[in-house]
Amino acid sequence: MNNIKDLLGSPPSANVISEYLERLSDLVSATDSLIPEVKSYSDIVYFNYVELGISLQFSPCGAYRPANGLVREQLNDDCLQLEAVDIYNVPSVKLGGTTRSVFSTHPCSPLKISLETCSSSENAPGTGATSSVITIARDTTGKDFVSWLGEPSRKGGGTGPSTGSIGIWCEWCKQGIMVEFGGDEARGPQAWERGKDAIWRVITIFSPK
């Protein structure tokens, strides 16, 4: 399967994006999995593939400013380029007696992401890392990411009470990776003490800064 970072910079109709999504669709049984839920704004356009557990973020190029609420056919593909990819690891949860999940879990596991630089690769745990690739399983934790990538360049979340608080997140700008963590370990006043055991919820891939 294509390296996700190879998709960055492409327009929505690029073959490399279509091929990647088609391969993901082969792994799921949901119908219409290749039809995106489009959310357009003047500065960004989201293509949400809910059944595939992936969201593509396109940025307008030049003077193009799409209106809010456009449908797929109204977008100018030549004036959009892929800026970031969100990959979801979200098991269904029970809310008010109803099992629901906004995004399905990304069907490709383990997930391999190439890096331009990667520290501590020789001591990576069993889910694996090399000097150029990390391999992320569905149960990969905060401790694993730090062992591969070192201390994050930016981090936040985890404040407030455990109910309704924002989960902790870490960003490695030079590697082009941001990770949001889920579960009780990622929320509340002691989230950073417990965060090493928190499992990733969303991984965002972007061009290294």
Coordinates of C-alpha atoms in Angstrom, one line a residue:
M1 CA 0.0 0.0 0.0
N2 CA 1.2 3.5 -0.8
N3 CA 3.2 5.4 1.8
I4 CA 0.6 7.9 3.3
K5 CA 3.2 10.8 3.0
D6 CA 3.3 10.3 -0.7
L7 CA -0.3 11.5 -0.9
L8 CA 0.6 15.0 0.5
G9 CA 0.5 17.8 -1.9
S10 CA -1.9 16.0 -4.3
P11 CA -5.3 17.3 -5.5
P12 CA -8.5 15.3 -4.5
S13 CA -8.8 13.6 -7.9
A14 CA -5.1 12.4 -8.0
N15 CA -4.6 8.8 -9.0
V16 CA -2.3 8.2 -6.0
I17 CA -5.2 9.2 -3.6
S18 CA -7.8 7.2 -5.5
E19 CA -5.7 4.1 -5.5
Y20 CA -5.0 4.4 -1.8
L21 CA -8.6 4.7 -0.9
E22 CA -9.6 1.9 -3.2
R23 CA -7.2 -0.4 -1.4
L24 CA -8.6 0.6 2.0
S25 CA -12.2 0.0 0.6
D26 CA -11.2 -3.6 -0.2
L27 CA -10.6 -4.2 3.5
V28 CA -14.1 -3.2 4.6
S29 CA -17.6 -4.4 3.9
A30 CA -19.4 -1.1 4.1
T31 CA -21.1 0.1 0.9
D32 CA -20.4 3.6 -0.5
S33 CA -17.2 3.7 1.6
L34 CA -15.5 5.7 -1.2
I35 CA -18.1 8.5 -1.1
P36 CA -16.7 11.2 1.1
E37 CA -18.6 13.4 3.5
V38 CA -17.4 16.9 2.3
K39 CA -17.1 19.9 4.7
S40 CA -15.8 23.0 2.9
Y41 CA -14.6 26.2 4.4
S42 CA -12.7 29.2 2.9
D43 CA -9.4 28.0 4.3
I44 CA -9.8 24.2 4.4
V45 CA -11.8 21.4 2.9
Y46 CA -12.3 18.1 4.6
F47 CA -13.0 14.8 2.8
N48 CA -14.2 12.4 5.6
Y49 CA -14.3 8.7 4.7
V50 CA -16.1 7.5 7.9
E51 CA -16.1 3.8 7.1
L52 CA -12.4 3.9 6.2
G53 CA -11.4 5.7 9.4
I54 CA -9.6 8.5 7.5
S55 CA -10.1 12.2 6.9
L56 CA -8.2 14.1 4.2
Q57 CA -7.6 17.9 4.7
F58 CA -7.1 19.9 1.6
S59 CA -5.9 23.5 1.5
P60 CA -6.9 26.0 -1.2
C61 CA -4.1 27.2 -3.5
G62 CA -3.5 30.7 -4.7
A63 CA -6.6 33.0 -4.6
Y64 CA -9.1 30.1 -4.5
R65 CA -11.5 30.4 -1.5
P66 CA -14.2 27.8 -1.5
A67 CA -17.6 28.8 0.0
N68 CA -18.9 27.1 3.1
G69 CA -21.1 24.0 2.5
L70 CA -20.1 23.1 -1.1
V71 CA -20.8 19.6 -2.3
R72 CA -18.1 17.5 -4.0
E73 CA -19.0 18.5 -7.6
Q74 CA -18.8 22.2 -6.8
L75 CA -15.1 22.1 -5.7
N76 CA -12.2 23.1 -8.0
D77 CA -9.8 20.1 -7.6
D78 CA -7.0 21.9 -9.4
C79 CA -7.0 24.6 -6.7
L80 CA -6.8 22.1 -3.7
Q81 CA -3.8 20.2 -2.4
L82 CA -3.7 17.6 0.4
E83 CA -2.2 19.2 3.5
A84 CA -2.8 16.6 6.2
V85 CA -4.3 13.1 6.8
D86 CA -6.2 12.1 10.0
I87 CA -6.2 8.3 10.7
Y88 CA -8.6 7.1 13.3
N89 CA -8.4 4.3 15.9
V90 CA -11.9 4.6 17.4
P91 CA -13.7 1.5 18.7
S92 CA -17.5 1.9 19.0
V93 CA -18.6 3.3 22.3
K94 CA -21.9 2.9 24.1
L95 CA -23.7 6.2 24.6
G96 CA -27.1 6.3 26.2
G97 CA -27.7 2.7 25.4
T98 CA -26.7 3.1 21.7
T99 CA -23.4 1.9 20.3
R100 CA -22.0 4.6 18.1
S101 CA -18.7 5.7 16.6
V102 CA -18.3 8.8 14.4
F103 CA -15.4 7.2 12.5
S104 CA -14.6 3.6 12.1
T105 CA -11.2 2.3 13.0
H106 CA -8.8 2.6 10.0
P107 CA -8.8 -0.9 8.5
C108 CA -5.1 -1.1 7.7
S109 CA -3.2 -2.5 10.7
P110 CA -0.4 -2.4 11.5
L111 CA 0.1 1.1 10.0
K112 CA 3.5 1.9 8.6
I113 CA 4.6 5.6 8.4
S114 CA 7.9 6.7 6.9
L115 CA 10.0 9.3 8.7
E116 CA 12.7 11.6 7.5
T117 CA 14.4 11.3 10.9
C118 CA 13.7 9.0 13.8
S119 CA 15.5 8.8 17.1
S120 CA 15.8 5.8 19.4
S121 CA 14.9 3.5 16.6
E122 CA 17.3 0.7 17.7
N123 CA 15.5 0.3 21.0
A124 CA 12.0 0.4 19.6
P125 CA 9.5 -2.1 21.1
G126 CA 8.1 -5.1 19.3
T127 CA 5.6 -3.2 17.2
G128 CA 8.7 -1.9 15.5
A129 CA 10.6 1.0 14.2
T130 CA 13.6 1.4 11.9
S131 CA 15.6 4.5 11.1
S132 CA 13.0 5.4 8.4
V133 CA 9.8 3.7 9.3
I134 CA 7.6 3.2 12.4
T135 CA 5.0 0.5 12.5
I136 CA 1.9 1.4 14.6
A137 CA -0.4 -1.3 15.9
R138 CA -3.9 -0.6 17.2
D139 CA -2.7 -0.9 20.8
T140 CA 0.4 1.3 20.4
T141 CA 0.8 3.6 23.4
G142 CA 2.3 7.0 24.3
K143 CA 5.4 5.3 25.7
D144 CA 6.0 3.6 22.3
F145 CA 5.7 6.9 20.3
V146 CA 8.2 8.7 22.7
S147 CA 10.7 5.8 22.5
W148 CA 10.6 6.1 18.7
L149 CA 10.4 9.8 18.2
G150 CA 11.8 11.3 21.4
E151 CA 10.2 14.1 23.4
P152 CA 7.5 15.9 21.4
S153 CA 8.1 19.4 20.1
R154 CA 4.6 20.4 21.2
K155 CA 2.0 18.9 23.5
G156 CA -1.2 19.7 25.3
G157 CA -4.6 18.5 26.6
G158 CA -5.2 16.4 29.7
T159 CA -6.5 19.2 31.8
G160 CA -9.6 19.5 33.9
P161 CA -11.8 16.7 35.3
S162 CA -11.7 13.2 33.7
T163 CA -15.2 13.7 32.4
G164 CA -15.3 16.0 29.4
S165 CA -11.6 16.9 29.5
I166 CA -9.5 17.0 26.4
G167 CA -7.3 14.0 25.8
I168 CA -3.5 14.5 25.7
W169 CA -1.9 15.1 22.4
C170 CA 1.7 15.3 21.2
E171 CA 3.2 16.7 18.0
W172 CA 6.6 15.9 16.4
C173 CA 6.9 18.8 13.9
K174 CA 10.2 17.6 12.2
Q175 CA 8.7 14.1 11.6
G176 CA 5.3 15.5 10.5
I177 CA 3.2 13.5 13.1
M178 CA 0.7 14.5 15.7
V179 CA -1.0 12.0 17.9
E180 CA -4.1 12.4 20.0
F181 CA -4.6 9.7 22.7
G182 CA -7.8 8.3 24.1
G183 CA -9.2 6.4 27.1
D184 CA -9.2 7.3 30.8
E185 CA -5.4 7.4 30.8
A186 CA -5.4 10.4 28.5
R187 CA -7.8 12.6 30.5
G188 CA -8.0 14.4 33.8
P189 CA -5.5 16.0 36.2
Q190 CA -3.1 13.1 36.2
A191 CA -3.3 12.4 32.5
W192 CA 0.4 13.1 31.8
E193 CA 1.4 10.7 34.6
R194 CA -0.8 8.0 33.1
G195 CA -0.3 9.0 29.4
K196 CA 2.5 6.5 28.7
D197 CA -0.1 3.8 28.8
A198 CA -2.7 5.7 26.7
I199 CA -3.5 4.2 23.3
W200 CA -3.6 6.5 20.2
R201 CA -7.0 7.7 19.0
V202 CA -6.0 9.9 16.0
I203 CA -2.8 10.2 14.1
T204 CA -2.4 13.2 11.9
I205 CA 0.3 13.0 9.1
F206 CA 1.5 16.3 7.6
S207 CA 4.6 17.6 5.8
P208 CA 7.5 18.0 8.3
K209 CA 8.0 21.6 9.5

